[in-house]
Short mmCIF file of N, CA and C in Angstrom, two decimals:
data_model
loop_
_atom_site.label_atom_id
_atom_site.label_comp_id
_atom_site.label_asym_id
_atom_site.label_seq_id
_atom_site.Cartn_x
_atom_site.Cartn_y
_atom_site.Cartn_z
N MET A 98 6.72 14.38 -9.06
CA MET A 98 7.55 13.12 -8.29
C MET A 98 6.88 11.84 -8.89
N ILE A 99 7.42 11.19 -9.25
CA ILE A 99 7.24 9.74 -9.65
C ILE A 99 8.41 8.63 -9.35
N LEU A 100 8.45 7.96 -8.69
CA LEU A 100 8.97 6.72 -8.14
C LEU A 100 8.63 5.60 -8.87
N ARG A 101 9.62 5.03 -9.65
CA ARG A 101 9.25 3.57 -10.69
C ARG A 101 9.78 2.48 -9.86
N SER A 102 8.90 1.50 -10.04
CA SER A 102 9.44 0.05 -9.63
C SER A 102 10.40 -0.48 -10.55
N LYS A 103 11.56 -1.49 -10.37
CA LYS A 103 12.37 -1.92 -11.16
C LYS A 103 11.95 -3.39 -11.12
N HIS A 104 10.69 -3.80 -10.72
CA HIS A 104 10.39 -5.20 -10.90
C HIS A 104 10.16 -5.87 -12.26
N ARG A 105 10.37 -7.02 -12.49
CA ARG A 105 10.16 -7.66 -13.44
C ARG A 105 9.22 -8.83 -12.98
N VAL A 106 8.14 -9.22 -13.88
CA VAL A 106 7.44 -10.46 -13.71
C VAL A 106 7.39 -11.32 -14.81
N GLU A 107 6.73 -12.59 -14.52
CA GLU A 107 6.85 -13.57 -15.47
C GLU A 107 6.08 -12.68 -16.77
N GLY A 108 6.93 -12.87 -18.12
CA GLY A 108 5.98 -12.21 -19.09
C GLY A 108 6.41 -10.67 -19.33
N GLY A 109 7.37 -10.18 -18.35
CA GLY A 109 7.66 -8.90 -18.96
C GLY A 109 7.66 -8.00 -17.67
N ALA A 110 7.68 -6.64 -17.71
CA ALA A 110 7.96 -5.69 -17.00
C ALA A 110 6.37 -5.72 -15.82
N SER A 111 6.62 -5.36 -14.44
CA SER A 111 5.77 -5.35 -13.61
C SER A 111 4.84 -4.28 -14.10
N SER A 112 3.38 -4.66 -13.57
CA SER A 112 2.40 -3.62 -13.75
C SER A 112 2.47 -2.46 -12.75
N ILE A 113 3.13 -2.54 -11.71
CA ILE A 113 3.12 -1.82 -10.61
C ILE A 113 4.51 -0.78 -10.64
N ASN A 114 4.25 0.45 -11.14
CA ASN A 114 5.48 1.27 -11.30
C ASN A 114 5.36 2.36 -10.04
N GLN A 115 4.20 2.66 -9.46
CA GLN A 115 4.12 3.63 -8.47
C GLN A 115 3.12 3.12 -7.37
N LEU A 116 3.59 3.09 -6.16
CA LEU A 116 2.54 2.81 -5.01
C LEU A 116 2.59 4.09 -4.23
N ALA A 117 1.28 4.11 -3.17
CA ALA A 117 1.15 4.95 -2.60
C ALA A 117 0.45 4.19 -1.12
N VAL A 118 0.96 4.46 -0.06
CA VAL A 118 0.36 4.33 1.34
C VAL A 118 -0.26 5.75 1.94
N LEU A 119 -1.52 5.61 2.42
CA LEU A 119 -1.99 6.91 3.20
C LEU A 119 -2.31 6.62 4.53
N GLY A 120 -1.24 7.33 5.31
CA GLY A 120 -1.34 6.81 6.79
C GLY A 120 0.31 6.74 7.29
N GLY A 121 0.80 7.66 8.23
CA GLY A 121 2.04 7.40 8.72
C GLY A 121 1.97 6.84 10.06
N GLY A 122 0.81 6.33 10.59
CA GLY A 122 0.94 5.46 11.92
C GLY A 122 1.54 4.05 11.83
N THR A 123 1.33 3.46 12.65
CA THR A 123 1.93 2.11 12.93
C THR A 123 1.65 1.19 11.70
N VAL A 124 0.24 1.32 11.35
CA VAL A 124 0.12 0.37 10.23
C VAL A 124 0.68 0.86 9.16
N GLY A 125 0.27 2.08 8.45
CA GLY A 125 0.85 2.80 7.32
C GLY A 125 2.42 2.50 6.93
N ARG A 126 3.43 2.63 8.27
CA ARG A 126 4.69 2.45 8.40
C ARG A 126 4.81 1.17 8.27
N GLY A 127 4.18 0.34 8.68
CA GLY A 127 4.42 -1.22 8.49
C GLY A 127 4.35 -1.52 7.14
N ILE A 128 3.41 -1.08 6.49
CA ILE A 128 3.08 -1.26 4.88
C ILE A 128 4.26 -0.61 4.10
N ALA A 129 4.58 0.13 4.35
CA ALA A 129 5.38 1.07 3.83
C ALA A 129 6.73 0.33 3.75
N ILE A 130 7.25 -0.09 4.81
CA ILE A 130 8.30 -0.81 5.31
C ILE A 130 8.47 -2.25 4.44
N ALA A 131 7.39 -2.83 4.61
CA ALA A 131 7.26 -4.12 3.81
C ALA A 131 7.22 -4.05 2.39
N LEU A 132 6.72 -2.78 1.81
CA LEU A 132 6.84 -2.74 0.19
C LEU A 132 8.17 -2.26 -0.16
N ALA A 133 8.76 -1.55 0.79
CA ALA A 133 10.38 -1.19 0.31
C ALA A 133 11.20 -2.19 0.70
N GLN A 134 10.90 -2.88 1.50
CA GLN A 134 11.81 -4.00 1.90
C GLN A 134 11.74 -5.10 0.66
N ALA A 135 10.58 -4.92 -0.35
CA ALA A 135 10.56 -5.74 -1.30
C ALA A 135 11.23 -5.00 -2.57
N ASP A 136 11.57 -4.07 -2.17
CA ASP A 136 12.24 -3.07 -3.26
C ASP A 136 11.03 -2.52 -4.17
N LEU A 137 10.06 -2.05 -3.57
CA LEU A 137 8.85 -1.48 -4.32
C LEU A 137 9.22 0.07 -3.85
N PRO A 138 9.49 1.04 -4.58
CA PRO A 138 9.25 2.40 -4.20
C PRO A 138 7.74 2.92 -3.70
N VAL A 139 8.03 3.65 -2.59
CA VAL A 139 6.43 3.92 -1.86
C VAL A 139 6.62 5.49 -1.56
N ILE A 140 5.19 6.00 -2.00
CA ILE A 140 4.98 7.31 -1.54
C ILE A 140 4.20 7.13 -0.21
N LEU A 141 4.52 7.62 0.86
CA LEU A 141 4.00 7.28 2.01
C LEU A 141 3.45 8.70 2.47
N TRP A 142 1.96 8.97 2.28
CA TRP A 142 1.38 10.42 2.62
C TRP A 142 1.00 10.40 4.04
N THR A 143 1.18 11.33 4.77
CA THR A 143 0.91 11.41 6.26
C THR A 143 0.51 13.02 6.34
N ARG A 144 -0.30 12.75 7.34
CA ARG A 144 -0.59 14.39 8.08
C ARG A 144 0.39 14.93 9.12
N GLN A 145 1.15 14.02 9.44
CA GLN A 145 2.31 14.22 10.58
C GLN A 145 3.47 14.88 9.86
N GLU A 146 4.26 15.40 10.65
CA GLU A 146 5.42 16.15 10.17
C GLU A 146 6.35 14.84 9.42
N GLU A 147 6.78 15.17 8.24
CA GLU A 147 7.52 13.90 7.61
C GLU A 147 8.77 13.60 8.35
N ARG A 148 9.58 14.51 8.71
CA ARG A 148 10.70 13.99 9.68
C ARG A 148 10.32 12.97 10.97
N LYS A 149 9.10 13.30 11.31
CA LYS A 149 9.21 12.51 12.42
C LYS A 149 8.71 11.37 12.18
N VAL A 150 7.94 11.09 11.13
CA VAL A 150 7.58 9.83 10.49
C VAL A 150 8.86 9.02 10.00
N GLN A 151 9.69 9.61 9.25
CA GLN A 151 10.82 9.25 8.99
C GLN A 151 11.82 8.65 10.17
N ARG A 152 12.00 9.30 11.02
CA ARG A 152 12.56 8.74 12.40
C ARG A 152 11.80 7.58 13.04
N LYS A 153 10.30 7.61 12.88
CA LYS A 153 9.99 6.29 13.19
C LYS A 153 9.89 4.83 12.26
N ILE A 154 10.35 5.50 11.25
CA ILE A 154 10.44 4.19 10.24
C ILE A 154 12.03 3.64 10.55
N GLU A 155 12.85 4.46 10.86
CA GLU A 155 14.46 4.35 11.23
C GLU A 155 14.19 3.67 12.63
N ALA A 156 13.62 3.74 13.44
CA ALA A 156 13.56 3.45 14.94
C ALA A 156 13.11 1.93 14.73
N THR A 157 12.08 1.98 13.93
CA THR A 157 11.59 0.24 13.62
C THR A 157 12.41 -0.43 12.92
N LEU A 158 12.94 0.00 12.00
CA LEU A 158 14.10 -0.67 11.43
C LEU A 158 15.45 -0.96 12.32
N GLN A 159 15.65 0.05 13.35
CA GLN A 159 16.80 -0.34 14.25
C GLN A 159 16.34 -1.40 15.43
N HIS A 160 15.17 -1.51 15.83
CA HIS A 160 14.58 -2.11 17.15
C HIS A 160 13.99 -3.49 16.48
N ASP A 161 13.30 -3.31 15.36
CA ASP A 161 12.21 -4.60 15.14
C ASP A 161 13.16 -5.87 14.43
N PHE A 162 14.23 -5.17 13.87
CA PHE A 162 15.02 -6.20 12.82
C PHE A 162 16.38 -6.50 13.68
N GLN A 163 16.70 -7.53 13.89
CA GLN A 163 17.96 -8.27 14.16
C GLN A 163 19.24 -7.75 13.31
N PRO A 164 20.26 -7.22 13.42
CA PRO A 164 21.30 -7.14 12.90
C PRO A 164 21.84 -8.15 11.79
N SER A 165 21.61 -9.26 12.38
CA SER A 165 21.73 -10.47 11.61
C SER A 165 21.11 -10.57 10.23
N SER A 166 19.68 -10.01 10.43
CA SER A 166 18.66 -10.29 9.37
C SER A 166 18.58 -9.05 8.53
N LEU A 167 19.06 -7.87 8.78
CA LEU A 167 19.19 -6.73 8.12
C LEU A 167 20.15 -5.86 8.21
N SER A 168 21.10 -6.14 6.98
CA SER A 168 22.16 -5.22 7.17
C SER A 168 22.15 -3.48 7.16
N GLN A 169 23.19 -2.81 7.49
CA GLN A 169 23.15 -1.63 7.30
C GLN A 169 22.57 -1.10 5.94
N GLU A 170 23.22 -1.62 4.98
CA GLU A 170 22.90 -1.29 3.16
C GLU A 170 21.44 -1.48 3.23
N GLU A 171 20.84 -2.63 3.82
CA GLU A 171 19.48 -2.96 3.60
C GLU A 171 18.49 -2.09 4.29
N ARG A 172 18.95 -1.39 5.15
CA ARG A 172 18.12 -0.34 6.14
C ARG A 172 18.13 0.69 5.43
N GLU A 173 19.33 1.20 4.86
CA GLU A 173 19.26 2.21 4.01
C GLU A 173 18.51 2.10 2.80
N ARG A 174 18.48 1.00 2.00
CA ARG A 174 17.74 0.92 0.79
C ARG A 174 16.37 0.86 1.01
N ILE A 175 15.84 0.37 2.22
CA ILE A 175 14.58 0.29 2.59
C ILE A 175 13.97 2.02 2.99
N VAL A 176 14.75 2.56 3.44
CA VAL A 176 14.54 4.07 4.12
C VAL A 176 14.57 4.92 2.47
N CYS A 177 15.07 4.72 1.55
CA CYS A 177 15.46 5.27 0.25
C CYS A 177 14.29 4.89 -0.40
N ASN A 178 13.48 3.95 -0.63
CA ASN A 178 12.62 3.55 -1.07
C ASN A 178 10.99 4.21 -0.66
N ILE A 179 11.21 4.98 0.35
CA ILE A 179 10.13 5.29 1.05
C ILE A 179 10.09 7.07 1.11
N TYR A 180 9.26 7.74 0.27
CA TYR A 180 9.36 9.14 0.01
C TYR A 180 8.23 9.61 1.00
N ILE A 181 8.32 10.19 1.72
CA ILE A 181 7.43 10.61 2.93
C ILE A 181 6.92 12.19 2.36
N THR A 182 5.59 12.31 2.58
CA THR A 182 4.96 13.63 1.81
C THR A 182 3.56 13.75 2.67
N THR A 183 3.47 15.18 2.77
CA THR A 183 2.13 15.66 3.36
C THR A 183 1.40 16.20 1.88
N GLU A 184 1.69 16.25 1.09
CA GLU A 184 1.05 16.73 -0.36
C GLU A 184 0.28 15.58 -0.78
N LEU A 185 -0.93 15.45 -0.76
CA LEU A 185 -1.91 14.52 -1.33
C LEU A 185 -1.81 14.18 -2.82
N SER A 186 -1.71 15.39 -3.35
CA SER A 186 -1.48 15.36 -4.90
C SER A 186 -0.45 14.48 -5.02
N LEU A 187 0.49 14.28 -4.68
CA LEU A 187 1.50 13.41 -5.35
C LEU A 187 0.99 11.94 -5.39
N ILE A 188 0.23 11.77 -5.05
CA ILE A 188 -0.21 10.12 -5.07
C ILE A 188 -1.39 10.29 -6.17
N ALA A 189 -1.44 11.01 -6.77
CA ALA A 189 -2.51 11.03 -7.99
C ALA A 189 -1.96 9.93 -9.32
N GLU A 190 -0.91 9.81 -9.33
CA GLU A 190 -0.33 8.66 -10.52
C GLU A 190 -0.17 7.43 -10.29
N SER A 191 -0.46 7.28 -9.12
CA SER A 191 -0.23 6.00 -8.34
C SER A 191 -0.75 4.86 -9.17
N ASP A 192 -0.30 3.70 -9.17
CA ASP A 192 -1.19 2.45 -9.88
C ASP A 192 -1.98 1.98 -8.61
N LEU A 193 -1.54 1.84 -7.44
CA LEU A 193 -2.18 1.35 -6.53
C LEU A 193 -2.03 2.47 -5.15
N VAL A 194 -3.06 2.66 -4.44
CA VAL A 194 -3.18 3.46 -3.23
C VAL A 194 -3.64 2.45 -2.25
N ILE A 195 -2.97 2.54 -1.37
CA ILE A 195 -3.14 1.60 0.08
C ILE A 195 -3.77 2.58 1.34
N GLU A 196 -4.98 2.59 1.82
CA GLU A 196 -5.34 3.31 2.75
C GLU A 196 -5.06 2.66 3.99
N ALA A 197 -4.43 3.49 4.73
CA ALA A 197 -4.13 2.73 6.16
C ALA A 197 -4.31 4.06 7.13
N LEU A 198 -5.57 4.73 7.00
CA LEU A 198 -5.70 5.80 8.08
C LEU A 198 -6.69 5.49 9.20
N ILE A 199 -8.21 4.98 8.68
CA ILE A 199 -9.06 5.17 9.58
C ILE A 199 -9.79 3.91 9.77
N GLN A 200 -10.58 3.77 10.54
CA GLN A 200 -11.38 2.45 10.90
C GLN A 200 -12.67 2.83 10.73
N SER A 201 -13.34 3.97 10.51
CA SER A 201 -14.52 4.21 10.29
C SER A 201 -15.03 4.06 8.91
N VAL A 202 -16.05 3.20 8.66
CA VAL A 202 -16.62 2.73 7.41
C VAL A 202 -17.07 4.02 6.92
N ASN A 203 -18.04 5.14 7.47
CA ASN A 203 -18.28 6.40 6.85
C ASN A 203 -17.29 7.18 6.42
N MET A 204 -16.14 7.29 7.10
CA MET A 204 -14.92 8.16 6.67
C MET A 204 -14.43 7.52 5.81
N LYS A 205 -14.05 6.07 5.59
CA LYS A 205 -13.48 5.36 4.53
C LYS A 205 -14.32 5.61 3.37
N LYS A 206 -15.99 5.68 3.16
CA LYS A 206 -16.55 5.90 2.38
C LYS A 206 -16.04 7.18 1.39
N LYS A 207 -16.04 8.42 2.45
CA LYS A 207 -15.69 9.59 1.90
C LYS A 207 -14.48 9.72 1.54
N LEU A 208 -13.34 9.12 1.75
CA LEU A 208 -11.95 9.24 1.44
C LEU A 208 -12.14 8.56 0.03
N PHE A 209 -12.76 7.36 -0.13
CA PHE A 209 -12.65 6.36 -1.29
C PHE A 209 -13.37 7.24 -2.44
N ASN A 210 -14.28 8.26 -2.28
CA ASN A 210 -15.15 8.83 -2.98
C ASN A 210 -14.24 10.10 -3.54
N SER A 211 -13.37 10.67 -2.45
CA SER A 211 -12.30 11.69 -2.85
C SER A 211 -11.11 11.21 -3.79
N LEU A 212 -10.98 10.12 -3.49
CA LEU A 212 -9.54 9.24 -4.32
C LEU A 212 -9.96 9.09 -5.53
N GLY A 213 -11.15 8.47 -5.79
CA GLY A 213 -11.68 8.29 -7.30
C GLY A 213 -11.73 9.34 -8.13
N HIS A 214 -11.84 10.64 -7.26
CA HIS A 214 -11.71 12.03 -8.09
C HIS A 214 -10.27 12.38 -8.35
N LEU A 215 -9.40 12.15 -7.88
CA LEU A 215 -7.78 12.42 -7.41
C LEU A 215 -6.94 11.65 -8.34
N CYS A 216 -7.28 10.47 -8.12
CA CYS A 216 -6.29 9.46 -8.88
C CYS A 216 -6.65 9.23 -10.41
N THR A 217 -6.00 8.54 -11.14
CA THR A 217 -6.23 8.52 -12.39
C THR A 217 -7.43 7.01 -12.42
N PRO A 218 -8.10 7.17 -13.89
CA PRO A 218 -8.99 5.79 -13.81
C PRO A 218 -8.48 4.65 -13.84
N SER A 219 -7.12 4.30 -13.91
CA SER A 219 -6.91 2.96 -13.88
C SER A 219 -6.08 2.64 -12.43
N THR A 220 -6.07 3.91 -11.37
CA THR A 220 -5.58 3.33 -10.30
C THR A 220 -6.28 2.15 -9.24
N VAL A 221 -5.61 1.51 -8.66
CA VAL A 221 -6.32 0.35 -8.09
C VAL A 221 -6.65 1.11 -6.61
N LEU A 222 -7.45 0.83 -5.70
CA LEU A 222 -7.51 1.70 -4.34
C LEU A 222 -7.78 0.26 -3.50
N VAL A 223 -7.22 0.49 -2.45
CA VAL A 223 -7.07 -0.33 -1.44
C VAL A 223 -7.70 0.00 -0.19
N ALA A 224 -8.47 -0.91 0.62
CA ALA A 224 -8.92 -0.24 1.71
C ALA A 224 -8.26 -1.56 2.79
N THR A 225 -7.66 -1.25 3.80
CA THR A 225 -6.96 -2.32 4.55
C THR A 225 -7.55 -2.95 5.67
N ASN A 226 -8.98 -2.85 5.67
CA ASN A 226 -9.78 -3.86 6.17
C ASN A 226 -10.84 -4.38 5.21
N THR A 227 -11.12 -5.57 5.58
CA THR A 227 -11.83 -6.38 4.37
C THR A 227 -13.35 -6.18 4.84
N VAL A 228 -13.80 -5.56 5.74
CA VAL A 228 -15.18 -5.26 6.13
C VAL A 228 -15.79 -4.12 5.50
N ALA A 229 -17.17 -4.37 5.26
CA ALA A 229 -17.99 -3.04 4.41
C ALA A 229 -17.00 -3.07 3.00
N ILE A 230 -16.23 -3.66 2.47
CA ILE A 230 -15.51 -3.15 1.33
C ILE A 230 -16.63 -3.12 0.09
N GLU A 231 -17.78 -3.84 0.18
CA GLU A 231 -18.68 -3.53 -0.67
C GLU A 231 -19.43 -2.00 -0.74
N GLU A 232 -19.63 -1.60 0.35
CA GLU A 232 -20.18 -0.40 0.66
C GLU A 232 -19.00 0.72 0.33
N ILE A 233 -17.94 0.43 0.68
CA ILE A 233 -16.86 1.51 0.37
C ILE A 233 -17.06 1.73 -1.23
N ALA A 234 -16.64 0.60 -1.82
CA ALA A 234 -16.47 0.68 -3.42
C ALA A 234 -17.77 1.30 -4.15
N LEU A 235 -18.93 1.07 -3.64
CA LEU A 235 -20.08 1.73 -4.26
C LEU A 235 -19.95 3.38 -4.03
N LYS A 236 -19.43 3.70 -3.24
CA LYS A 236 -19.26 5.44 -2.88
C LYS A 236 -18.20 5.81 -3.94
N THR A 237 -17.50 5.14 -4.95
CA THR A 237 -16.25 5.71 -5.81
C THR A 237 -17.22 5.84 -6.96
N SER A 238 -16.51 6.38 -8.00
CA SER A 238 -16.64 6.36 -9.48
C SER A 238 -16.32 5.19 -10.16
N TYR A 239 -15.42 4.57 -9.66
CA TYR A 239 -14.82 3.09 -10.16
C TYR A 239 -14.80 1.80 -9.31
N PRO A 240 -15.81 1.37 -8.85
CA PRO A 240 -16.13 0.38 -7.95
C PRO A 240 -15.32 -0.96 -8.25
N GLU A 241 -15.19 -0.93 -9.58
CA GLU A 241 -14.31 -2.49 -10.09
C GLU A 241 -12.76 -2.24 -9.92
N ARG A 242 -12.43 -1.11 -9.28
CA ARG A 242 -10.65 -1.05 -9.13
C ARG A 242 -10.72 -1.01 -7.35
N VAL A 243 -11.84 -1.11 -6.71
CA VAL A 243 -11.76 -1.11 -5.14
C VAL A 243 -11.64 -2.45 -4.56
N VAL A 244 -10.52 -2.82 -3.64
CA VAL A 244 -10.43 -4.12 -3.30
C VAL A 244 -10.21 -4.15 -1.58
N GLY A 245 -10.42 -5.03 -0.75
CA GLY A 245 -10.05 -4.99 0.53
C GLY A 245 -8.94 -5.59 0.62
N VAL A 246 -7.70 -5.35 1.11
CA VAL A 246 -6.59 -6.08 1.82
C VAL A 246 -6.33 -5.88 3.23
N ASN A 247 -6.06 -7.13 3.91
CA ASN A 247 -5.77 -7.08 4.92
C ASN A 247 -4.18 -7.43 5.34
N PHE A 248 -3.32 -6.59 5.81
CA PHE A 248 -1.98 -6.80 5.74
C PHE A 248 -1.75 -6.96 7.43
N PHE A 249 -1.57 -8.04 7.67
CA PHE A 249 -1.64 -8.28 9.28
C PHE A 249 -0.31 -7.62 9.67
N ASN A 250 -0.51 -7.07 10.85
CA ASN A 250 0.45 -6.21 11.41
C ASN A 250 1.50 -7.03 12.59
N PRO A 251 2.57 -6.82 12.27
CA PRO A 251 3.46 -5.85 11.29
C PRO A 251 3.43 -6.46 10.06
N ALA A 252 3.30 -5.61 8.86
CA ALA A 252 3.14 -6.12 7.75
C ALA A 252 4.61 -6.68 7.11
N TYR A 253 5.58 -6.05 7.64
CA TYR A 253 7.00 -6.47 7.22
C TYR A 253 7.26 -7.95 7.83
N ARG A 254 6.67 -8.51 8.65
CA ARG A 254 6.77 -9.68 9.58
C ARG A 254 6.06 -10.79 8.85
N THR A 255 4.84 -10.50 8.43
CA THR A 255 3.82 -11.63 8.35
C THR A 255 3.78 -12.01 7.01
N PRO A 256 3.72 -13.36 6.78
CA PRO A 256 3.91 -13.90 5.40
C PRO A 256 2.62 -14.04 4.53
N LEU A 257 1.55 -13.35 5.29
CA LEU A 257 0.11 -13.70 4.67
C LEU A 257 -0.47 -12.54 4.47
N ILE A 258 -1.10 -12.24 3.41
CA ILE A 258 -2.20 -11.14 3.23
C ILE A 258 -3.16 -11.85 2.62
N GLU A 259 -4.68 -11.05 2.95
CA GLU A 259 -6.04 -11.54 2.65
C GLU A 259 -6.51 -10.33 1.59
N VAL A 260 -7.26 -10.88 1.02
CA VAL A 260 -7.84 -9.82 0.11
C VAL A 260 -9.59 -10.45 -0.30
N ALA A 261 -10.20 -9.29 0.00
CA ALA A 261 -11.52 -9.41 -0.04
C ALA A 261 -11.97 -8.60 -1.45
N CYS A 262 -12.70 -9.22 -2.21
CA CYS A 262 -13.31 -8.57 -3.68
C CYS A 262 -14.68 -8.29 -3.49
N THR A 263 -15.35 -7.24 -4.17
CA THR A 263 -16.58 -7.25 -4.28
C THR A 263 -17.27 -7.67 -5.49
N GLU A 264 -18.53 -7.51 -5.74
CA GLU A 264 -18.95 -7.95 -6.85
C GLU A 264 -18.55 -7.21 -7.97
N GLN A 265 -18.20 -6.01 -7.76
CA GLN A 265 -17.78 -5.25 -9.31
C GLN A 265 -16.09 -5.35 -9.10
N THR A 266 -15.44 -5.88 -8.32
CA THR A 266 -14.09 -6.08 -8.44
C THR A 266 -13.47 -6.62 -9.79
N SER A 267 -12.83 -5.84 -10.76
CA SER A 267 -12.58 -6.44 -11.82
C SER A 267 -11.29 -7.45 -11.63
N GLU A 268 -11.09 -8.46 -12.58
CA GLU A 268 -10.11 -9.50 -12.71
C GLU A 268 -8.88 -8.63 -12.99
N GLU A 269 -8.51 -7.45 -13.36
CA GLU A 269 -7.61 -6.84 -13.75
C GLU A 269 -6.87 -6.24 -12.15
N THR A 270 -7.77 -5.88 -11.31
CA THR A 270 -7.75 -5.31 -9.94
C THR A 270 -7.10 -6.40 -9.40
N LEU A 271 -7.78 -7.58 -9.18
CA LEU A 271 -7.45 -8.89 -8.61
C LEU A 271 -5.95 -9.20 -9.12
N SER A 272 -5.92 -9.22 -10.20
CA SER A 272 -4.44 -9.54 -10.76
C SER A 272 -3.03 -8.70 -10.25
N LEU A 273 -3.51 -7.44 -10.06
CA LEU A 273 -2.65 -6.68 -9.58
C LEU A 273 -2.29 -6.77 -8.32
N ILE A 274 -3.48 -7.09 -7.46
CA ILE A 274 -2.97 -7.72 -5.80
C ILE A 274 -2.17 -8.85 -5.95
N ARG A 275 -2.43 -9.73 -6.83
CA ARG A 275 -1.78 -11.01 -6.82
C ARG A 275 -0.25 -10.89 -7.33
N GLU A 276 0.01 -9.92 -8.18
CA GLU A 276 1.22 -9.58 -8.47
C GLU A 276 2.01 -8.91 -7.31
N LEU A 277 1.19 -8.13 -6.55
CA LEU A 277 1.88 -7.21 -5.55
C LEU A 277 2.44 -8.32 -4.50
N ALA A 278 1.43 -9.51 -4.27
CA ALA A 278 1.79 -10.66 -3.25
C ALA A 278 2.98 -11.15 -3.44
N ALA A 279 2.89 -11.44 -4.97
CA ALA A 279 4.28 -12.17 -5.47
C ALA A 279 5.35 -11.18 -5.12
N ILE A 280 5.51 -10.13 -5.42
CA ILE A 280 6.61 -9.57 -5.26
C ILE A 280 7.07 -9.06 -3.91
N MET A 281 6.20 -9.11 -3.00
CA MET A 281 6.34 -9.29 -1.30
C MET A 281 6.65 -10.42 -1.08
N LYS A 282 6.52 -11.61 -1.69
CA LYS A 282 6.56 -12.86 -1.34
C LYS A 282 5.79 -13.01 -0.45
N LYS A 283 4.46 -12.82 -0.45
CA LYS A 283 3.48 -13.12 0.61
C LYS A 283 2.44 -14.01 0.20
N GLU A 284 1.96 -14.82 0.87
CA GLU A 284 1.10 -15.87 0.44
C GLU A 284 -0.44 -15.24 0.51
N LEU A 285 -1.21 -15.16 -0.68
CA LEU A 285 -2.05 -14.35 -0.65
C LEU A 285 -3.61 -15.35 -0.54
N VAL A 286 -4.62 -14.79 0.57
CA VAL A 286 -5.59 -15.68 0.81
C VAL A 286 -7.00 -14.91 0.68
N ARG A 287 -7.81 -15.32 -0.39
CA ARG A 287 -8.93 -14.63 -0.77
C ARG A 287 -10.28 -15.01 0.33
N VAL A 288 -10.83 -13.83 0.70
CA VAL A 288 -11.88 -14.01 1.60
C VAL A 288 -13.17 -13.62 1.12
N ARG A 289 -14.14 -13.88 1.95
CA ARG A 289 -15.45 -13.08 1.58
C ARG A 289 -15.95 -12.19 2.35
#
């Protein structure tokens, strides 16, 4: 299962070909909608039944967007850009994995350690809170590709995202986050 981005950026094709969001809850669905709204294909991994998450996404698009701001065709495009699955292995080839599951730092450390083994050595791993990002990064095999990104809720409405890097975060990782923000038309603010 490979969903490919059609985006082009200054100087050529986008570096972001496949994205994954972990978590079918309110925050994860909001991030997936925001990415799909920017015409980015998203694999949304969830522990919930896929059809239930699909219905919640459709309900959000129906109730949170005015008909004048989002046509039926645009709603359908957003839904088609989100592939919902309970198979974690499908995210392994993603260029960027955004975790939107848990708020426990200890649980995030364990999750990011697992993701470091599941995903390719070039996959950028994103924690959706910027607190304790250094601790989380050090629990992975590739701390240079871990970054904290705060998507303000709901992600499909807010024009801003925050990024927090660690001492190990590589320039390539930060560059990919900048590219993502540009594609999403979000202002990127770097925090400490």
